[in-house]
Amino acid sequence: MGDFIQVKESQVHYYCSVPLYCKADSGDFVLYKPKGKRINFTEDARTRPTQTYIHKRDSQTAVTELQKSFNTHLRQSLTPGGLTKVKSILCDIVSEAMSKPSETSLAQLPETIDIVFDGYGKNSQILKQLAESSTVDRSIMDHSINTMAITMLYCTHCNFSPDEARQLALAALLHDIGKTRLDPNIVITNRKLTDKEFEEYKAHSAIGHDIIKETASFDFSISRAILEHHERLDGSGYPRGIAHIGFEAQLIGLIDSYENLTHREKTYRKIKSPFDTLNLIKHEVVTKGTFDKTLFKELCTCLA
């Protein structure tokens, strides 16, 4: 296809400011929708081509427009009864942002966080439901959104300032962005990884840190939280095995562990109930000092 990139059929109607193309019988790309026009799915259903494309020169503009459209759609869907739709839109947003992380693709995420906070930030029950709802075959996005929702719940429970809460929620949403650069067979699997694969897997924290540091104008605390979210206070974590960890990483690491155990089933490990998961983490807190006691107690309280 050379200079052209195929557009997902479900996203065609989001584009207005970029022209869309289709393939003629000759195999050449021809203009289908000019710049400044939006496709009406109902009116154009019979004449719409099965495959639609954008030119590579318009890719950055297209990404920005798509993410803005997603956020508009998200804002319109924020109702107590619309959680499934909201979760699906959030997965689309995170998927597009993480597919090829760049300044452009990540730029709309702070607005996404603002929209969710404005709609659900003061409703702890809805945040819990958002964290507990699931999507099919989108495990990385699903996990990131669940971790973000629980982080929002924690921040609301602890009366964090709006700015601090938004920074933490953004760090939670992006904490696993480094996994997008790993072999999918290592990231998306239910089996236990080999020692060699696990060493490769552990690199995702450092990779994620570098992606955010190099491609997005986010606060340093976000890239640091991504780097350290698998570190532990007893020095048993990775990638550096340090014990002095930033608050953001401590909180996201704790919530990340809780979400994984309650939502991610493996062939060697069944999903645990919230009660059993918190008891397991409590054992780590008491016997090893893996996590901070105060953070753990507050998490238990906000999840109650």
PDB file of C-alpha atoms in Angstrom:
ATOM      1  CA  MET A   1       0.000   0.000   0.000  1.00  0.00           C
ATOM      2  CA  GLY A   2       3.067   2.231   0.147  1.00  0.00           C
ATOM      3  CA  ASP A   3       1.959   5.747   1.063  1.00  0.00           C
ATOM      4  CA  PHE A   4      -1.510   4.750   2.312  1.00  0.00           C
ATOM      5  CA  ILE A   5      -2.703   3.427   5.701  1.00  0.00           C
ATOM      6  CA  GLN A   6      -5.933   1.473   6.082  1.00  0.00           C
ATOM      7  CA  VAL A   7      -8.549   2.936   8.418  1.00  0.00           C
ATOM      8  CA  LYS A   8     -10.635   0.727  10.724  1.00  0.00           C
ATOM      9  CA  GLU A   9     -14.191   0.557   9.389  1.00  0.00           C
ATOM     10  CA  SER A  10     -15.638   1.452  12.803  1.00  0.00           C
ATOM     11  CA  GLN A  11     -13.604   4.692  12.830  1.00  0.00           C
ATOM     12  CA  VAL A  12     -14.261   6.004   9.304  1.00  0.00           C
ATOM     13  CA  HIS A  13     -17.033   8.382  10.399  1.00  0.00           C
ATOM     14  CA  TYR A  14     -14.723  10.126  12.910  1.00  0.00           C
ATOM     15  CA  TYR A  15     -12.601  11.753  10.191  1.00  0.00           C
ATOM     16  CA  CYS A  16     -13.509  15.195   8.845  1.00  0.00           C
ATOM     17  CA  SER A  17     -10.322  17.244   8.465  1.00  0.00           C
ATOM     18  CA  VAL A  18      -8.388  14.608   6.492  1.00  0.00           C
ATOM     19  CA  PRO A  19      -9.285  13.196   3.052  1.00  0.00           C
ATOM     20  CA  LEU A  20     -10.055   9.485   2.740  1.00  0.00           C
ATOM     21  CA  TYR A  21      -9.195   7.257  -0.180  1.00  0.00           C
ATOM     22  CA  CYS A  22     -10.313   3.924  -1.576  1.00  0.00           C
ATOM     23  CA  LYS A  23      -8.922   1.497  -4.138  1.00  0.00           C
ATOM     24  CA  ALA A  24     -10.218   1.594  -7.708  1.00  0.00           C
ATOM     25  CA  ASP A  25     -10.583  -1.560  -9.789  1.00  0.00           C
ATOM     26  CA  SER A  26      -7.267  -0.647 -11.399  1.00  0.00           C
ATOM     27  CA  GLY A  27      -5.567  -0.893  -8.013  1.00  0.00           C
ATOM     28  CA  ASP A  28      -4.885   2.839  -7.850  1.00  0.00           C
ATOM     29  CA  PHE A  29      -5.903   4.891  -4.806  1.00  0.00           C
ATOM     30  CA  VAL A  30      -8.598   7.484  -5.563  1.00  0.00           C
ATOM     31  CA  LEU A  31     -10.224  10.173  -3.433  1.00  0.00           C
ATOM     32  CA  TYR A  32     -13.357   8.935  -1.647  1.00  0.00           C
ATOM     33  CA  LYS A  33     -14.025  11.698   0.872  1.00  0.00           C
ATOM     34  CA  PRO A  34     -12.553  15.209   0.507  1.00  0.00           C
ATOM     35  CA  LYS A  35     -11.090  17.213   3.378  1.00  0.00           C
ATOM     36  CA  GLY A  36     -13.758  18.981   5.429  1.00  0.00           C
ATOM     37  CA  LYS A  37     -16.563  16.449   4.862  1.00  0.00           C
ATOM     38  CA  ARG A  38     -17.739  13.818   7.317  1.00  0.00           C
ATOM     39  CA  ILE A  39     -19.147  10.449   6.245  1.00  0.00           C
ATOM     40  CA  ASN A  40     -22.726   9.713   7.262  1.00  0.00           C
ATOM     41  CA  PHE A  41     -22.881   5.976   7.955  1.00  0.00           C
ATOM     42  CA  THR A  42     -26.621   5.728   7.256  1.00  0.00           C
ATOM     43  CA  GLU A  43     -26.706   7.751   4.042  1.00  0.00           C
ATOM     44  CA  ASP A  44     -23.459   6.383   2.604  1.00  0.00           C
ATOM     45  CA  ALA A  45     -23.898   2.729   3.580  1.00  0.00           C
ATOM     46  CA  ARG A  46     -24.594   1.458   0.067  1.00  0.00           C
ATOM     47  CA  THR A  47     -21.816   3.363  -1.666  1.00  0.00           C
ATOM     48  CA  ARG A  48     -19.170   3.165   1.041  1.00  0.00           C
ATOM     49  CA  PRO A  49     -16.103   1.093   0.023  1.00  0.00           C
ATOM     50  CA  THR A  50     -15.232  -1.942   2.126  1.00  0.00           C
ATOM     51  CA  GLN A  51     -11.719  -0.600   2.751  1.00  0.00           C
ATOM     52  CA  THR A  52     -10.787   3.031   3.327  1.00  0.00           C
ATOM     53  CA  TYR A  53      -7.367   4.663   3.615  1.00  0.00           C
ATOM     54  CA  ILE A  54      -5.577   7.837   4.673  1.00  0.00           C
ATOM     55  CA  HIS A  55      -2.349   9.140   3.131  1.00  0.00           C
ATOM     56  CA  LYS A  56       0.734   8.890   5.332  1.00  0.00           C
ATOM     57  CA  ARG A  57       1.267  12.647   5.082  1.00  0.00           C
ATOM     58  CA  ASP A  58      -2.059  13.107   6.931  1.00  0.00           C
ATOM     59  CA  SER A  59      -1.355  10.527   9.638  1.00  0.00           C
ATOM     60  CA  GLN A  60      -0.520  12.943  12.467  1.00  0.00           C
ATOM     61  CA  THR A  61      -3.570  15.086  11.753  1.00  0.00           C
ATOM     62  CA  ALA A  62      -5.679  11.926  11.563  1.00  0.00           C
ATOM     63  CA  VAL A  63      -4.426  10.659  14.939  1.00  0.00           C
ATOM     64  CA  THR A  64      -5.208  13.991  16.615  1.00  0.00           C
ATOM     65  CA  GLU A  65      -8.691  14.135  15.090  1.00  0.00           C
ATOM     66  CA  LEU A  66      -9.433  10.531  15.990  1.00  0.00           C
ATOM     67  CA  GLN A  67      -8.400  10.981  19.616  1.00  0.00           C
ATOM     68  CA  LYS A  68     -10.410  14.197  19.908  1.00  0.00           C
ATOM     69  CA  SER A  69     -13.440  12.427  18.418  1.00  0.00           C
ATOM     70  CA  PHE A  70     -13.002   9.561  20.870  1.00  0.00           C
ATOM     71  CA  ASN A  71     -12.942  12.025  23.752  1.00  0.00           C
ATOM     72  CA  THR A  72     -16.103  13.728  22.475  1.00  0.00           C
ATOM     73  CA  HIS A  73     -17.804  10.344  22.188  1.00  0.00           C
ATOM     74  CA  LEU A  74     -16.563   9.445  25.676  1.00  0.00           C
ATOM     75  CA  ARG A  75     -17.976  12.634  27.185  1.00  0.00           C
ATOM     76  CA  GLN A  76     -21.384  11.945  25.616  1.00  0.00           C
ATOM     77  CA  SER A  77     -21.405   8.373  26.941  1.00  0.00           C
ATOM     78  CA  LEU A  78     -20.643   9.111  30.600  1.00  0.00           C
ATOM     79  CA  THR A  79     -23.858   7.937  32.201  1.00  0.00           C
ATOM     80  CA  PRO A  80     -24.281   5.429  35.043  1.00  0.00           C
ATOM     81  CA  GLY A  81     -25.860   2.988  32.588  1.00  0.00           C
ATOM     82  CA  GLY A  82     -23.223   3.426  29.906  1.00  0.00           C
ATOM     83  CA  LEU A  83     -20.232   1.735  31.536  1.00  0.00           C
ATOM     84  CA  THR A  84     -19.823  -0.941  28.869  1.00  0.00           C
ATOM     85  CA  LYS A  85     -19.749   1.684  26.138  1.00  0.00           C
ATOM     86  CA  VAL A  86     -17.392   3.884  28.164  1.00  0.00           C
ATOM     87  CA  LYS A  87     -15.024   0.954  28.719  1.00  0.00           C
ATOM     88  CA  SER A  88     -15.026   0.186  24.987  1.00  0.00           C
ATOM     89  CA  ILE A  89     -14.270   3.806  24.058  1.00  0.00           C
ATOM     90  CA  LEU A  90     -11.493   3.974  26.643  1.00  0.00           C
ATOM     91  CA  CYS A  91      -9.991   0.805  25.172  1.00  0.00           C
ATOM     92  CA  ASP A  92     -10.082   2.436  21.713  1.00  0.00           C
ATOM     93  CA  ILE A  93      -8.365   5.549  23.089  1.00  0.00           C
ATOM     94  CA  VAL A  94      -5.640   3.600  24.872  1.00  0.00           C
ATOM     95  CA  SER A  95      -5.168   1.253  21.920  1.00  0.00           C
ATOM     96  CA  GLU A  96      -4.624   4.128  19.481  1.00  0.00           C
ATOM     97  CA  ALA A  97      -2.327   5.966  21.891  1.00  0.00           C
ATOM     98  CA  MET A  98      -0.186   2.904  22.522  1.00  0.00           C
ATOM     99  CA  SER A  99      -0.081   1.491  18.989  1.00  0.00           C
ATOM    100  CA  LYS A 100       2.641   3.936  17.968  1.00  0.00           C
ATOM    101  CA  PRO A 101       3.362   6.151  20.993  1.00  0.00           C
ATOM    102  CA  SER A 102       4.292   9.687  19.992  1.00  0.00           C
ATOM    103  CA  GLU A 103       3.798  13.280  21.126  1.00  0.00           C
ATOM    104  CA  THR A 104       0.706  13.423  18.914  1.00  0.00           C
ATOM    105  CA  SER A 105      -0.900  10.120  19.923  1.00  0.00           C
ATOM    106  CA  LEU A 106      -0.414  10.723  23.658  1.00  0.00           C
ATOM    107  CA  ALA A 107      -1.383  14.405  23.671  1.00  0.00           C
ATOM    108  CA  GLN A 108      -5.121  13.830  24.156  1.00  0.00           C
ATOM    109  CA  LEU A 109      -4.811  11.484  27.162  1.00  0.00           C
ATOM    110  CA  PRO A 110      -4.828  14.251  29.811  1.00  0.00           C
ATOM    111  CA  GLU A 111      -8.189  15.372  28.388  1.00  0.00           C
ATOM    112  CA  THR A 112      -9.406  11.765  28.583  1.00  0.00           C
ATOM    113  CA  ILE A 113      -8.493  11.696  32.278  1.00  0.00           C
ATOM    114  CA  ASP A 114     -10.312  15.015  32.820  1.00  0.00           C
ATOM    115  CA  ILE A 115     -13.458  13.686  31.139  1.00  0.00           C
ATOM    116  CA  VAL A 116     -13.577  10.555  33.298  1.00  0.00           C
ATOM    117  CA  PHE A 117     -12.878  12.568  36.460  1.00  0.00           C
ATOM    118  CA  ASP A 118     -15.573  15.124  35.630  1.00  0.00           C
ATOM    119  CA  GLY A 119     -18.099  12.375  34.945  1.00  0.00           C
ATOM    120  CA  TYR A 120     -17.286   9.734  37.537  1.00  0.00           C
ATOM    121  CA  GLY A 121     -14.679  11.176  39.917  1.00  0.00           C
ATOM    122  CA  LYS A 122     -17.057  11.709  42.826  1.00  0.00           C
ATOM    123  CA  ASN A 123     -18.990   8.474  42.387  1.00  0.00           C
ATOM    124  CA  SER A 124     -17.016   5.679  44.038  1.00  0.00           C
ATOM    125  CA  GLN A 125     -19.579   3.021  43.107  1.00  0.00           C
ATOM    126  CA  ILE A 126     -19.323   3.777  39.389  1.00  0.00           C
ATOM    127  CA  LEU A 127     -15.513   3.803  39.552  1.00  0.00           C
ATOM    128  CA  LYS A 128     -15.640   0.349  41.156  1.00  0.00           C
ATOM    129  CA  GLN A 129     -17.977  -0.885  38.432  1.00  0.00           C
ATOM    130  CA  LEU A 130     -15.725   0.577  35.752  1.00  0.00           C
ATOM    131  CA  ALA A 131     -12.737  -1.244  37.239  1.00  0.00           C
ATOM    132  CA  GLU A 132     -14.676  -4.505  37.418  1.00  0.00           C
ATOM    133  CA  SER A 133     -16.151  -4.425  33.908  1.00  0.00           C
ATOM    134  CA  SER A 134     -14.258  -6.344  31.232  1.00  0.00           C
ATOM    135  CA  THR A 135     -13.655  -6.290  27.499  1.00  0.00           C
ATOM    136  CA  VAL A 136     -12.785  -9.279  25.329  1.00  0.00           C
ATOM    137  CA  ASP A 137      -9.239  -9.886  23.995  1.00  0.00           C
ATOM    138  CA  ARG A 138      -7.931  -6.451  24.956  1.00  0.00           C
ATOM    139  CA  SER A 139      -6.068  -7.389  28.105  1.00  0.00           C
ATOM    140  CA  ILE A 140      -3.400  -4.663  28.140  1.00  0.00           C
ATOM    141  CA  MET A 141      -5.920  -1.850  27.591  1.00  0.00           C
ATOM    142  CA  ASP A 142      -8.415  -3.439  29.975  1.00  0.00           C
ATOM    143  CA  HIS A 143      -5.808  -3.767  32.729  1.00  0.00           C
ATOM    144  CA  SER A 144      -4.580  -0.189  32.219  1.00  0.00           C
ATOM    145  CA  ILE A 145      -8.106   1.234  32.436  1.00  0.00           C
ATOM    146  CA  ASN A 146      -8.965  -0.843  35.508  1.00  0.00           C
ATOM    147  CA  THR A 147      -5.768   0.306  37.222  1.00  0.00           C
ATOM    148  CA  MET A 148      -6.620   3.911  36.344  1.00  0.00           C
ATOM    149  CA  ALA A 149     -10.164   3.555  37.726  1.00  0.00           C
ATOM    150  CA  ILE A 150      -8.966   2.090  41.040  1.00  0.00           C
ATOM    151  CA  THR A 151      -6.343   4.842  41.269  1.00  0.00           C
ATOM    152  CA  MET A 152      -9.090   7.435  40.785  1.00  0.00           C
ATOM    153  CA  LEU A 153     -11.131   5.697  43.479  1.00  0.00           C
ATOM    154  CA  TYR A 154      -8.150   5.818  45.852  1.00  0.00           C
ATOM    155  CA  CYS A 155      -7.505   9.508  45.124  1.00  0.00           C
ATOM    156  CA  THR A 156     -11.151  10.404  45.687  1.00  0.00           C
ATOM    157  CA  HIS A 157     -11.221   8.422  48.943  1.00  0.00           C
ATOM    158  CA  CYS A 158      -8.067  10.172  50.201  1.00  0.00           C
ATOM    159  CA  ASN A 159      -9.202  13.649  49.079  1.00  0.00           C
ATOM    160  CA  PHE A 160      -6.180  14.268  46.850  1.00  0.00           C
ATOM    161  CA  SER A 161      -6.085  17.585  45.013  1.00  0.00           C
ATOM    162  CA  PRO A 162      -7.525  17.496  41.463  1.00  0.00           C
ATOM    163  CA  ASP A 163      -4.092  18.073  39.911  1.00  0.00           C
ATOM    164  CA  GLU A 164      -2.444  15.305  41.943  1.00  0.00           C
ATOM    165  CA  ALA A 165      -5.289  12.899  41.245  1.00  0.00           C
ATOM    166  CA  ARG A 166      -5.127  13.541  37.512  1.00  0.00           C
ATOM    167  CA  GLN A 167      -1.355  13.004  37.417  1.00  0.00           C
ATOM    168  CA  LEU A 168      -1.685   9.715  39.279  1.00  0.00           C
ATOM    169  CA  ALA A 169      -4.542   8.559  37.056  1.00  0.00           C
ATOM    170  CA  LEU A 170      -2.523   9.376  33.928  1.00  0.00           C
ATOM    171  CA  ALA A 171       0.497   7.475  35.281  1.00  0.00           C
ATOM    172  CA  ALA A 172      -1.768   4.504  36.075  1.00  0.00           C
ATOM    173  CA  LEU A 173      -3.244   4.542  32.567  1.00  0.00           C
ATOM    174  CA  LEU A 174       0.234   4.540  31.002  1.00  0.00           C
ATOM    175  CA  HIS A 175       2.080   2.292  33.468  1.00  0.00           C
ATOM    176  CA  ASP A 176       2.297  -0.665  31.051  1.00  0.00           C
ATOM    177  CA  ILE A 177       2.918   1.273  27.833  1.00  0.00           C
ATOM    178  CA  GLY A 178       6.328  -0.399  27.538  1.00  0.00           C
ATOM    179  CA  LYS A 179       4.602  -3.736  26.844  1.00  0.00           C
ATOM    180  CA  THR A 180       3.639  -2.423  23.400  1.00  0.00           C
ATOM    181  CA  ARG A 181       7.289  -2.824  22.353  1.00  0.00           C
ATOM    182  CA  LEU A 182       7.578  -6.455  23.502  1.00  0.00           C
ATOM    183  CA  ASP A 183       6.788  -9.688  21.686  1.00  0.00           C
ATOM    184  CA  PRO A 184       2.973 -10.165  22.009  1.00  0.00           C
ATOM    185  CA  ASN A 185       3.555 -13.878  22.661  1.00  0.00           C
ATOM    186  CA  ILE A 186       5.239 -12.897  25.915  1.00  0.00           C
ATOM    187  CA  VAL A 187       2.789 -10.185  26.928  1.00  0.00           C
ATOM    188  CA  ILE A 188      -0.506 -11.851  25.994  1.00  0.00           C
ATOM    189  CA  THR A 189      -0.246 -15.384  27.326  1.00  0.00           C
ATOM    190  CA  ASN A 190      -1.769 -17.434  30.116  1.00  0.00           C
ATOM    191  CA  ARG A 191       1.213 -19.736  30.525  1.00  0.00           C
ATOM    192  CA  LYS A 192       4.146 -19.219  32.861  1.00  0.00           C
ATOM    193  CA  LEU A 193       7.063 -17.482  31.159  1.00  0.00           C
ATOM    194  CA  THR A 194      10.470 -19.101  30.867  1.00  0.00           C
ATOM    195  CA  ASP A 195      13.350 -17.445  32.736  1.00  0.00           C
ATOM    196  CA  LYS A 196      14.599 -15.941  29.460  1.00  0.00           C
ATOM    197  CA  GLU A 197      11.148 -14.631  28.543  1.00  0.00           C
ATOM    198  CA  PHE A 198      10.632 -13.155  32.003  1.00  0.00           C
ATOM    199  CA  GLU A 199      13.926 -11.260  31.717  1.00  0.00           C
ATOM    200  CA  GLU A 200      12.675  -9.803  28.449  1.00  0.00           C
ATOM    201  CA  TYR A 201       9.282  -9.058  30.016  1.00  0.00           C
ATOM    202  CA  LYS A 202      10.854  -7.161  32.925  1.00  0.00           C
ATOM    203  CA  ALA A 203      12.252  -4.611  30.468  1.00  0.00           C
ATOM    204  CA  HIS A 204       8.785  -3.128  29.886  1.00  0.00           C
ATOM    205  CA  SER A 205       9.134  -0.751  32.854  1.00  0.00           C
ATOM    206  CA  ALA A 206      12.311   0.853  31.505  1.00  0.00           C
ATOM    207  CA  ILE A 207      10.973   0.851  27.938  1.00  0.00           C
ATOM    208  CA  GLY A 208       7.781   2.593  29.077  1.00  0.00           C
ATOM    209  CA  HIS A 209       9.813   5.179  30.984  1.00  0.00           C
ATOM    210  CA  ASP A 210      11.826   5.971  27.857  1.00  0.00           C
ATOM    211  CA  ILE A 211       8.728   6.212  25.636  1.00  0.00           C
ATOM    212  CA  ILE A 212       7.094   8.794  27.892  1.00  0.00           C
ATOM    213  CA  LYS A 213      10.321  10.698  28.526  1.00  0.00           C
ATOM    214  CA  GLU A 214      11.115  10.939  24.813  1.00  0.00           C
ATOM    215  CA  THR A 215       7.697  11.383  23.219  1.00  0.00           C
ATOM    216  CA  ALA A 216       5.429  13.232  25.624  1.00  0.00           C
ATOM    217  CA  SER A 217       5.567  16.463  27.596  1.00  0.00           C
ATOM    218  CA  PHE A 218       4.362  14.882  30.816  1.00  0.00           C
ATOM    219  CA  ASP A 219       5.569  15.564  34.332  1.00  0.00           C
ATOM    220  CA  PHE A 220       8.712  13.674  35.424  1.00  0.00           C
ATOM    221  CA  SER A 221       6.696  11.917  38.128  1.00  0.00           C
ATOM    222  CA  ILE A 222       4.792   9.984  35.439  1.00  0.00           C
ATOM    223  CA  SER A 223       7.842   8.526  33.685  1.00  0.00           C
ATOM    224  CA  ARG A 224       9.396   7.736  37.085  1.00  0.00           C
ATOM    225  CA  ALA A 225       6.234   5.941  38.230  1.00  0.00           C
ATOM    226  CA  ILE A 226       6.272   3.851  35.058  1.00  0.00           C
ATOM    227  CA  LEU A 227       9.925   2.947  35.613  1.00  0.00           C
ATOM    228  CA  GLU A 228       9.441   1.991  39.262  1.00  0.00           C
ATOM    229  CA  HIS A 229       5.971   0.432  39.442  1.00  0.00           C
ATOM    230  CA  HIS A 230       7.446  -3.093  39.770  1.00  0.00           C
ATOM    231  CA  GLU A 231      10.030  -2.053  42.381  1.00  0.00           C
ATOM    232  CA  ARG A 232       9.286  -3.020  45.981  1.00  0.00           C
ATOM    233  CA  LEU A 233      10.148  -1.460  49.339  1.00  0.00           C
ATOM    234  CA  ASP A 234      12.165  -4.532  50.354  1.00  0.00           C
ATOM    235  CA  GLY A 235      14.315  -4.265  47.221  1.00  0.00           C
ATOM    236  CA  SER A 236      12.863  -7.431  45.663  1.00  0.00           C
ATOM    237  CA  GLY A 237      11.390  -5.768  42.581  1.00  0.00           C
ATOM    238  CA  TYR A 238      12.678  -4.848  39.130  1.00  0.00           C
ATOM    239  CA  PRO A 239      14.192  -3.513  36.915  1.00  0.00           C
ATOM    240  CA  ARG A 240      16.794  -2.059  39.318  1.00  0.00           C
ATOM    241  CA  GLY A 241      16.018  -3.809  42.607  1.00  0.00           C
ATOM    242  CA  ILE A 242      15.865  -0.529  44.539  1.00  0.00           C
ATOM    243  CA  ALA A 243      14.072   0.066  47.853  1.00  0.00           C
ATOM    244  CA  HIS A 244      13.711   3.861  47.656  1.00  0.00           C
ATOM    245  CA  ILE A 245      10.637   4.284  45.458  1.00  0.00           C
ATOM    246  CA  GLY A 246       8.530   7.330  44.634  1.00  0.00           C
ATOM    247  CA  PHE A 247       5.016   7.570  46.095  1.00  0.00           C
ATOM    248  CA  GLU A 248       3.375   7.351  42.649  1.00  0.00           C
ATOM    249  CA  ALA A 249       5.153   4.080  41.850  1.00  0.00           C
ATOM    250  CA  GLN A 250       4.315   2.637  45.280  1.00  0.00           C
ATOM    251  CA  LEU A 251       0.608   3.336  44.811  1.00  0.00           C
ATOM    252  CA  ILE A 252       0.385   2.186  41.186  1.00  0.00           C
ATOM    253  CA  GLY A 253       2.488  -0.900  41.926  1.00  0.00           C
ATOM    254  CA  LEU A 254       0.120  -1.863  44.739  1.00  0.00           C
ATOM    255  CA  ILE A 255      -3.008  -1.318  42.634  1.00  0.00           C
ATOM    256  CA  ASP A 256      -1.408  -3.052  39.643  1.00  0.00           C
ATOM    257  CA  SER A 257      -0.777  -6.141  41.782  1.00  0.00           C
ATOM    258  CA  TYR A 258      -4.330  -6.112  43.153  1.00  0.00           C
ATOM    259  CA  GLU A 259      -5.887  -5.754  39.688  1.00  0.00           C
ATOM    260  CA  ASN A 260      -3.753  -8.520  38.196  1.00  0.00           C
ATOM    261  CA  LEU A 261      -4.692 -11.023  40.890  1.00  0.00           C
ATOM    262  CA  THR A 262      -8.416 -10.236  40.771  1.00  0.00           C
ATOM    263  CA  HIS A 263      -8.807 -10.041  36.970  1.00  0.00           C
ATOM    264  CA  ARG A 264      -5.972 -11.877  35.134  1.00  0.00           C
ATOM    265  CA  GLU A 265      -6.330 -15.655  35.164  1.00  0.00           C
ATOM    266  CA  LYS A 266      -3.336 -17.810  34.194  1.00  0.00           C
ATOM    267  CA  THR A 267      -3.042 -21.543  33.617  1.00  0.00           C
ATOM    268  CA  TYR A 268      -0.910 -21.719  36.752  1.00  0.00           C
ATOM    269  CA  ARG A 269      -2.988 -19.245  38.790  1.00  0.00           C
ATOM    270  CA  LYS A 270      -6.727 -18.829  39.211  1.00  0.00           C
ATOM    271  CA  ILE A 271      -8.397 -15.464  39.654  1.00  0.00           C
ATOM    272  CA  LYS A 272      -8.696 -14.578  43.323  1.00  0.00           C
ATOM    273  CA  SER A 273     -11.551 -12.815  45.064  1.00  0.00           C
ATOM    274  CA  PRO A 274     -10.881  -9.269  46.299  1.00  0.00           C
ATOM    275  CA  PHE A 275     -10.875 -10.547  49.895  1.00  0.00           C
ATOM    276  CA  ASP A 276      -8.346 -13.314  49.182  1.00  0.00           C
ATOM    277  CA  THR A 277      -6.198 -10.923  47.136  1.00  0.00           C
ATOM    278  CA  LEU A 278      -6.043  -8.347  49.912  1.00  0.00           C
ATOM    279  CA  ASN A 279      -5.165 -11.078  52.421  1.00  0.00           C
ATOM    280  CA  LEU A 280      -2.337 -12.231  50.166  1.00  0.00           C
ATOM    281  CA  ILE A 281      -1.008  -8.686  49.787  1.00  0.00           C
ATOM    282  CA  LYS A 282      -1.404  -8.150  53.542  1.00  0.00           C
ATOM    283  CA  HIS A 283       0.912 -11.119  54.115  1.00  0.00           C
ATOM    284  CA  GLU A 284       3.487  -9.465  51.817  1.00  0.00           C
ATOM    285  CA  VAL A 285       3.124  -6.185  53.710  1.00  0.00           C
ATOM    286  CA  VAL A 286       3.450  -7.704  57.176  1.00  0.00           C
ATOM    287  CA  THR A 287       6.117 -10.359  56.613  1.00  0.00           C
ATOM    288  CA  LYS A 288       8.289  -8.739  53.940  1.00  0.00           C
ATOM    289  CA  GLY A 289       7.486  -5.050  53.915  1.00  0.00           C
ATOM    290  CA  THR A 290       6.916  -5.243  50.147  1.00  0.00           C
ATOM    291  CA  PHE A 291       4.305  -2.470  50.167  1.00  0.00           C
ATOM    292  CA  ASP A 292       3.668   0.505  52.436  1.00  0.00           C
ATOM    293  CA  LYS A 293       1.292  -0.292  55.313  1.00  0.00           C
ATOM    294  CA  THR A 294      -0.571   3.004  55.147  1.00  0.00           C
ATOM    295  CA  LEU A 295      -1.153   2.759  51.400  1.00  0.00           C
ATOM    296  CA  PHE A 296      -2.415  -0.786  51.831  1.00  0.00           C
ATOM    297  CA  LYS A 297      -4.810   0.158  54.637  1.00  0.00           C
ATOM    298  CA  GLU A 298      -6.228   3.048  52.575  1.00  0.00           C
ATOM    299  CA  LEU A 299      -6.663   0.767  49.557  1.00  0.00           C
ATOM    300  CA  CYS A 300      -8.587  -1.733  51.685  1.00  0.00           C
ATOM    301  CA  THR A 301     -10.805   1.046  53.014  1.00  0.00           C
ATOM    302  CA  CYS A 302     -11.579   2.567  49.623  1.00  0.00           C
ATOM    303  CA  LEU A 303     -12.399  -0.845  48.139  1.00  0.00           C
ATOM    304  CA  ALA A 304     -14.677  -1.784  51.043  1.00  0.00           C
TER     305      ALA A 304
END
